[in-house]
Short mmCIF file of C-alpha atoms in Angstrom, two decimals:
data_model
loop_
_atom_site.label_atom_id
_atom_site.label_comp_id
_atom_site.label_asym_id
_atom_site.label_seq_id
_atom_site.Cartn_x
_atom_site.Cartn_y
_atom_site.Cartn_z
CA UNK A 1 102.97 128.29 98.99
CA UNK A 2 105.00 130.48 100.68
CA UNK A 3 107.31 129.89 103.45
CA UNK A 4 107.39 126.59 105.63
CA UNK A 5 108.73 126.54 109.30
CA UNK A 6 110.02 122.73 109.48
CA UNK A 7 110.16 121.48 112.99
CA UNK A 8 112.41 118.64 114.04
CA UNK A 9 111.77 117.04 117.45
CA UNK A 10 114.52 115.20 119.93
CA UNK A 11 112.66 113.44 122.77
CA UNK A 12 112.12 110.37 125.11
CA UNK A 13 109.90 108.05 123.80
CA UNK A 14 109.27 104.20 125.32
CA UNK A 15 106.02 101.48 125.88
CA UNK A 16 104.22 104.21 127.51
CA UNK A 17 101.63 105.04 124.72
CA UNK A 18 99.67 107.52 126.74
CA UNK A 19 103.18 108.93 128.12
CA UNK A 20 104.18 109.25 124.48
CA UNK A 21 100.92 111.24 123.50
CA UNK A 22 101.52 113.41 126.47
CA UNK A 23 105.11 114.19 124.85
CA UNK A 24 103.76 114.44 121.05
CA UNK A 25 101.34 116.38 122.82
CA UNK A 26 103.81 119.25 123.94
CA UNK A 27 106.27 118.70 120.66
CA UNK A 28 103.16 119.77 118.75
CA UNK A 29 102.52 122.72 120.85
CA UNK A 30 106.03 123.93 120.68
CA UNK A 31 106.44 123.62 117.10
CA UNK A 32 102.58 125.54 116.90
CA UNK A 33 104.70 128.62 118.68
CA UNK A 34 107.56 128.43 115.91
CA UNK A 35 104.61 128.69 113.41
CA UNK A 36 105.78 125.14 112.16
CA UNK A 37 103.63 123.71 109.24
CA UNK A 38 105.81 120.11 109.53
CA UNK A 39 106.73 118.26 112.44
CA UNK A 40 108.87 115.63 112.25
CA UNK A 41 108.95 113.68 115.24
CA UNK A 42 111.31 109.99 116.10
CA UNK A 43 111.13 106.64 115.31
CA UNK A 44 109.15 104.86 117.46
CA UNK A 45 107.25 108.19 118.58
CA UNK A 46 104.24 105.15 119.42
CA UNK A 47 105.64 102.80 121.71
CA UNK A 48 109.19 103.25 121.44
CA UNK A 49 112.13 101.09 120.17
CA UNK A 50 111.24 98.57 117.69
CA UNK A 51 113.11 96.05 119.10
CA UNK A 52 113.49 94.37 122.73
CA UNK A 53 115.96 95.88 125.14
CA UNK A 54 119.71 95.17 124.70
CA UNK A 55 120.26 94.80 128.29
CA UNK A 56 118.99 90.99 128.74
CA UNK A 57 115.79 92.51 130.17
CA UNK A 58 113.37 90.14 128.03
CA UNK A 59 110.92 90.27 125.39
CA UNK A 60 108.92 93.48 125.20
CA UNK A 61 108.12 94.70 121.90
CA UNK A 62 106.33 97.54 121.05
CA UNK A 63 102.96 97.34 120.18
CA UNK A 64 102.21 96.25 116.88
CA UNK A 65 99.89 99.25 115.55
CA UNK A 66 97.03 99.47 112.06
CA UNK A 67 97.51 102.16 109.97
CA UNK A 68 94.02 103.11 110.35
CA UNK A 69 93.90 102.47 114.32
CA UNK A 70 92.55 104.42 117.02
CA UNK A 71 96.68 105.17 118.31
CA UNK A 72 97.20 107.21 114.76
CA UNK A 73 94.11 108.74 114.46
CA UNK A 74 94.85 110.53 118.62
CA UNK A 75 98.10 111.81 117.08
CA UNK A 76 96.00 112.93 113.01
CA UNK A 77 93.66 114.66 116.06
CA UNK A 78 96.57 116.03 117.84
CA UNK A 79 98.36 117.58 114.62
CA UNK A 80 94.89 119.07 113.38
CA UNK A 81 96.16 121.97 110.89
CA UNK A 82 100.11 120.74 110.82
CA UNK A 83 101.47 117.94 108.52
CA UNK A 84 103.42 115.29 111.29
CA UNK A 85 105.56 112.23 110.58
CA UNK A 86 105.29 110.24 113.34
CA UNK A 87 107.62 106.77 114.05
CA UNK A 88 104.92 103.36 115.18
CA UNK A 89 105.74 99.57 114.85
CA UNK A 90 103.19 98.36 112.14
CA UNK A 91 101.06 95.07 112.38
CA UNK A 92 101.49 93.74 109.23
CA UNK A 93 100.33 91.21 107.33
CA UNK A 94 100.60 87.08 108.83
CA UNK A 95 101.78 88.66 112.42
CA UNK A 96 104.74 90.52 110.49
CA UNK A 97 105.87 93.59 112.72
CA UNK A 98 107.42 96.86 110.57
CA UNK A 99 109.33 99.56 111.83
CA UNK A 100 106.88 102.63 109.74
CA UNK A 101 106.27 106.07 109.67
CA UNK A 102 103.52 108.27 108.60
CA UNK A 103 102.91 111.52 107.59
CA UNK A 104 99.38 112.39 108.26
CA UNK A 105 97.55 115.25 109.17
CA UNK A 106 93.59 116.23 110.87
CA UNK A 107 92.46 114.98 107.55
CA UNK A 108 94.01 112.21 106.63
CA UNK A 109 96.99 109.61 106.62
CA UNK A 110 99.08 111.20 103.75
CA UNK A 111 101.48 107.97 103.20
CA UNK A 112 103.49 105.43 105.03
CA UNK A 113 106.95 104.17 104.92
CA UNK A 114 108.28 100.51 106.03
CA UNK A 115 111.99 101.07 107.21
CA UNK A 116 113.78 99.51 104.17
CA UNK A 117 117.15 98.44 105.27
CA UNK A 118 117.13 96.27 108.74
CA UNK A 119 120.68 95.61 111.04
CA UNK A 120 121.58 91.85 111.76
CA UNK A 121 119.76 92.65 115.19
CA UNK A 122 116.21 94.26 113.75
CA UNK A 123 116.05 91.90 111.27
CA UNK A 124 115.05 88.82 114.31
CA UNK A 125 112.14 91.31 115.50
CA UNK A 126 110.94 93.58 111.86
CA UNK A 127 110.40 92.71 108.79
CA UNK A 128 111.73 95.43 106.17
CA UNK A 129 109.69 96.95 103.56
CA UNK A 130 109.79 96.79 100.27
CA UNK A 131 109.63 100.36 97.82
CA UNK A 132 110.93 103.95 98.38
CA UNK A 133 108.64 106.16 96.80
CA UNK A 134 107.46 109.96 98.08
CA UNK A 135 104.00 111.42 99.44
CA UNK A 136 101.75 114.60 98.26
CA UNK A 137 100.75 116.42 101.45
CA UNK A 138 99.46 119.62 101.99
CA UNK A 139 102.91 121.47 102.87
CA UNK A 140 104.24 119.72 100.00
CA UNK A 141 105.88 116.55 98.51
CA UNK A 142 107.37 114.42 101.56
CA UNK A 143 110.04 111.49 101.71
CA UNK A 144 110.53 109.48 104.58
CA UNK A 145 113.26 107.64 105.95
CA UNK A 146 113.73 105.55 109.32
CA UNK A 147 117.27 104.99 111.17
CA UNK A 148 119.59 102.98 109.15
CA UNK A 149 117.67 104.43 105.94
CA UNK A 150 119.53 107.36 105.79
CA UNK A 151 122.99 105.70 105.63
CA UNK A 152 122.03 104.92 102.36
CA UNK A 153 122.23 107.40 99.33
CA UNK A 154 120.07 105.18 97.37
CA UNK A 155 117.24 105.38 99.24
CA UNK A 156 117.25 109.26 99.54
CA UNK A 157 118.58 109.55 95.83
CA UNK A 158 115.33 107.49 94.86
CA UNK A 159 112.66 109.78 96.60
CA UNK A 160 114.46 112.94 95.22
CA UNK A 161 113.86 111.32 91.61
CA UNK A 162 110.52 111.00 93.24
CA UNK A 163 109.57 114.52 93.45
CA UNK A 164 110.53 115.03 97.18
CA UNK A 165 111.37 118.58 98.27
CA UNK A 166 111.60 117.74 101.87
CA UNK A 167 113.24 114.51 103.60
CA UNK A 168 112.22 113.66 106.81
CA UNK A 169 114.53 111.32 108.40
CA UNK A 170 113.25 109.62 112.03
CA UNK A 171 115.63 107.84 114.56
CA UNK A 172 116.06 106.13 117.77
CA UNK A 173 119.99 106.78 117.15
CA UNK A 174 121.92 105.90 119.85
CA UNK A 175 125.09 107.33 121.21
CA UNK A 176 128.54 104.46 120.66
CA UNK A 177 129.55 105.77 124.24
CA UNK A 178 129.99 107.96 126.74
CA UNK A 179 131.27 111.20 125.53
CA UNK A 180 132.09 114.87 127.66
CA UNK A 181 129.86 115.97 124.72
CA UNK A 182 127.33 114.31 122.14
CA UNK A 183 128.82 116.27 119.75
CA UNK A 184 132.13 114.13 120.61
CA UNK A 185 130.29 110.93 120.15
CA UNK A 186 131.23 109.03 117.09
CA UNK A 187 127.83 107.90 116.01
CA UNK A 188 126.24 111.76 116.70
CA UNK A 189 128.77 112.65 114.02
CA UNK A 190 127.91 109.77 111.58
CA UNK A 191 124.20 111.02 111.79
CA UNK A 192 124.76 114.04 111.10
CA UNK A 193 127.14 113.34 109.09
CA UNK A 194 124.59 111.35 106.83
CA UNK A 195 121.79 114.27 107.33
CA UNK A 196 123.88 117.02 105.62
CA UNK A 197 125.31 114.71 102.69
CA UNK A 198 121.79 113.55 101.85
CA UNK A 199 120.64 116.86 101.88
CA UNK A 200 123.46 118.00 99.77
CA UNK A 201 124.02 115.10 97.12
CA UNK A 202 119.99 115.65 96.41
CA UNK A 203 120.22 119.98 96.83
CA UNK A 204 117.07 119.56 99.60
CA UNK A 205 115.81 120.21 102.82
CA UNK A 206 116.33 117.38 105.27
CA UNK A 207 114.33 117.10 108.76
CA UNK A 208 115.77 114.80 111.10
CA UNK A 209 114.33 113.30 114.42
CA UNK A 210 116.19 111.71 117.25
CA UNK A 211 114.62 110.21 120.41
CA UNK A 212 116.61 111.22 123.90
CA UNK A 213 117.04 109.30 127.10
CA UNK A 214 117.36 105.57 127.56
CA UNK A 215 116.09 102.11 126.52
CA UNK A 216 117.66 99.34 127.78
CA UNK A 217 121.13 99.68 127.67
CA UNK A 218 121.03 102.18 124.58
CA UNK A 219 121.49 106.01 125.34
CA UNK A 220 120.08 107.89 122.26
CA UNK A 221 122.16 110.86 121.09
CA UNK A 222 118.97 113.46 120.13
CA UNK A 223 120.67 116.22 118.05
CA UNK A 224 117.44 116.84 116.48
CA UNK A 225 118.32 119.30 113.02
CA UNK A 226 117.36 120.85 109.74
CA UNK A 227 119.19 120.83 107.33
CA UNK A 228 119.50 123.26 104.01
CA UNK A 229 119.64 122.04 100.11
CA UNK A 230 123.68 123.49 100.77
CA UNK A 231 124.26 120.59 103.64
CA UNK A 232 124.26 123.53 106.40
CA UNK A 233 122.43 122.77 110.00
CA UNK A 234 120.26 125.41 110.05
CA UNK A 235 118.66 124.55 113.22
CA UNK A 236 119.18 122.15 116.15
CA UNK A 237 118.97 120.72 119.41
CA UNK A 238 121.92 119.35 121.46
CA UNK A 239 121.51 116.03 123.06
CA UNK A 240 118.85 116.96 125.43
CA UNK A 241 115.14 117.32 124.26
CA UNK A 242 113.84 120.28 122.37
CA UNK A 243 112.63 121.12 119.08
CA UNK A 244 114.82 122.54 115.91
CA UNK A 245 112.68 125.14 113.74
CA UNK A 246 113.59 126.56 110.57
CA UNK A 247 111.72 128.22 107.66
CA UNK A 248 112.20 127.74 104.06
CA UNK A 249 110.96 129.12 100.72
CA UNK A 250 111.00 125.27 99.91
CA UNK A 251 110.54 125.65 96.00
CA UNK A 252 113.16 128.90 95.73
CA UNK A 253 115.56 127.24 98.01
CA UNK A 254 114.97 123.70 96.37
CA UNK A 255 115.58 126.38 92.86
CA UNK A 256 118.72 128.05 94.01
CA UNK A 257 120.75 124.95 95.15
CA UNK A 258 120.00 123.05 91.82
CA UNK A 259 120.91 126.42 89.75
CA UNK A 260 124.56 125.78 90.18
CA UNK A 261 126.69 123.16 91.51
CA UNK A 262 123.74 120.24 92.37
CA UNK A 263 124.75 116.77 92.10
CA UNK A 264 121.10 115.62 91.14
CA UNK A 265 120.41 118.22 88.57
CA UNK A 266 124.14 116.73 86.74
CA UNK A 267 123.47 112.90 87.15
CA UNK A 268 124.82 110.25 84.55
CA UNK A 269 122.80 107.37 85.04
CA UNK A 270 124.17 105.94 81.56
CA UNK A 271 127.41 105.67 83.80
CA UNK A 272 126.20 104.43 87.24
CA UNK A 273 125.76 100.13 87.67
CA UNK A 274 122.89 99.30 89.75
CA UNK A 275 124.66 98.66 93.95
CA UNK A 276 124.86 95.13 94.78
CA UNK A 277 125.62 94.44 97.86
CA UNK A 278 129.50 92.88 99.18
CA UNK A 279 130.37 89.48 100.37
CA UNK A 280 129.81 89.33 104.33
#
């Protein structure tokens, strides 16, 4: 195939849908001048944070979105020739409510992903999903990741097995506290942190989204980034909003990193006890 440019995006996103299309809107068109071919954009991209605001401010979910509804097909219209994951809260099934992604393009929704592992707090307004499994696209095989997903090695480990050459991870990760910088801030350097070791434990490419701004009482860090199959950032934005490009032989760089030293070419699953998880 060639080369891919791989586009992560930081930005705002919040209830506003048309507001968020307006931002998608530009992302897109930024990433278009990079020559992107994937565009990664945050969880929640569609009607922001998946749960109420932390500030006592009341009940105001996002809104609860079909996979084959109008709100997804504006943003397949919007991508036209590019591949996008984009961040939405799902209606499921009996008035469930998921925190998903997609990966779709002009022609089609390519796959979706139900955010697997849930904190105490997302677990009163989402309901988690249940498999981990990769998507053919047409810039290549895709795993997904939302948030807390990608503190797990499991769950990237599993879609590597899965044939995925390129991890796209999308947040709404917020900053622990004010910091002078957000590269000072403890949980920007947990995420990225847990970007470059899943890239490197599974020798691929990981694209990571982060909204910006606020919600509530949360301040998201951004630090949109790509990251290589070594665990380098290769590209990225600092805590204000912009858009992290890099290009990639994917299958020669995905070939390189697994020639030598690549802890998923050297597994010993004979060894390894399925994870359980601790007492509370």
């Amino acid at each position: 195939m060639g080369e891919l440019v791989i586009a992560a995006v930081a930005a705002p996103f919040g209830r506003d849908l048309d507001a968020g299309f307006r931002t998608i809107e530009r992302a897109l068109q930024e990433a278009r001048v990079c020559g992107a071919g994937l565009v990664v954009l945050p969880e929640g991209a569609l009607g922001g944070h998946a749960e109420p605001p932390h500030d006592g401010g009341g009940d105001d979910p996002p809104p609860a979105l079909e996979i084959d509804g109008p709100q997804l097909r504006r943003v397949a219209q919007l991508a036209r020739d590019l591949v996008v994951c984009v961040g939405f809260c799902e209606a499921g099934d009996g008035g469930a409510r998921h925190d998903s992604a997609a990966v779709l393009s002009g022609d089609d929704v390519h796959g979706v992903h139900r955010k697997v592992h849930l904190s105490r707090d997302e677990q009163r307004s989402t309901t988690p999903g249940d498999r981990l499994i990769a998507f053919d696209t047409p810039v290549g095989r895709i795993g997904m990741l939302v948030g807390y997903d990608k503190a797990f090695p499991e769950a990237a480990r599993t879609l590597a097995l899965d044939g995925a050459q390129v991890l796209a991870f999308m947040s709404a990760w917020p900053c622990g506290a004010a910091a002078p910088r957000p590269q000072d801030d403890r949980q920007w350097r947990r995420a990225e942190l847990w970007d470059r070791s899943r890239a490197a434990e599974n020798s691929l490419i990981v694209a990571s989204a982060n909204q910006t701004g606020t919600f509530g009482s949360l301040l998201f860090a951004g630090g949109a980034r790509v990251v290589d199959p070594g665990g380098d950032v290769v590209a990225a934005t600092g805590g204000e909003c912009g858009v992290a490009c890099a290009s990639f032989d994917v299958a020669a760089s995905l070939g390189r990193a697994r020639r030598g030293m690549s802890p998923i070419h050297d597994l010993r699953p004979d060894l390894y006890r399925v994870a359980a998880p601790l007492a509370a």
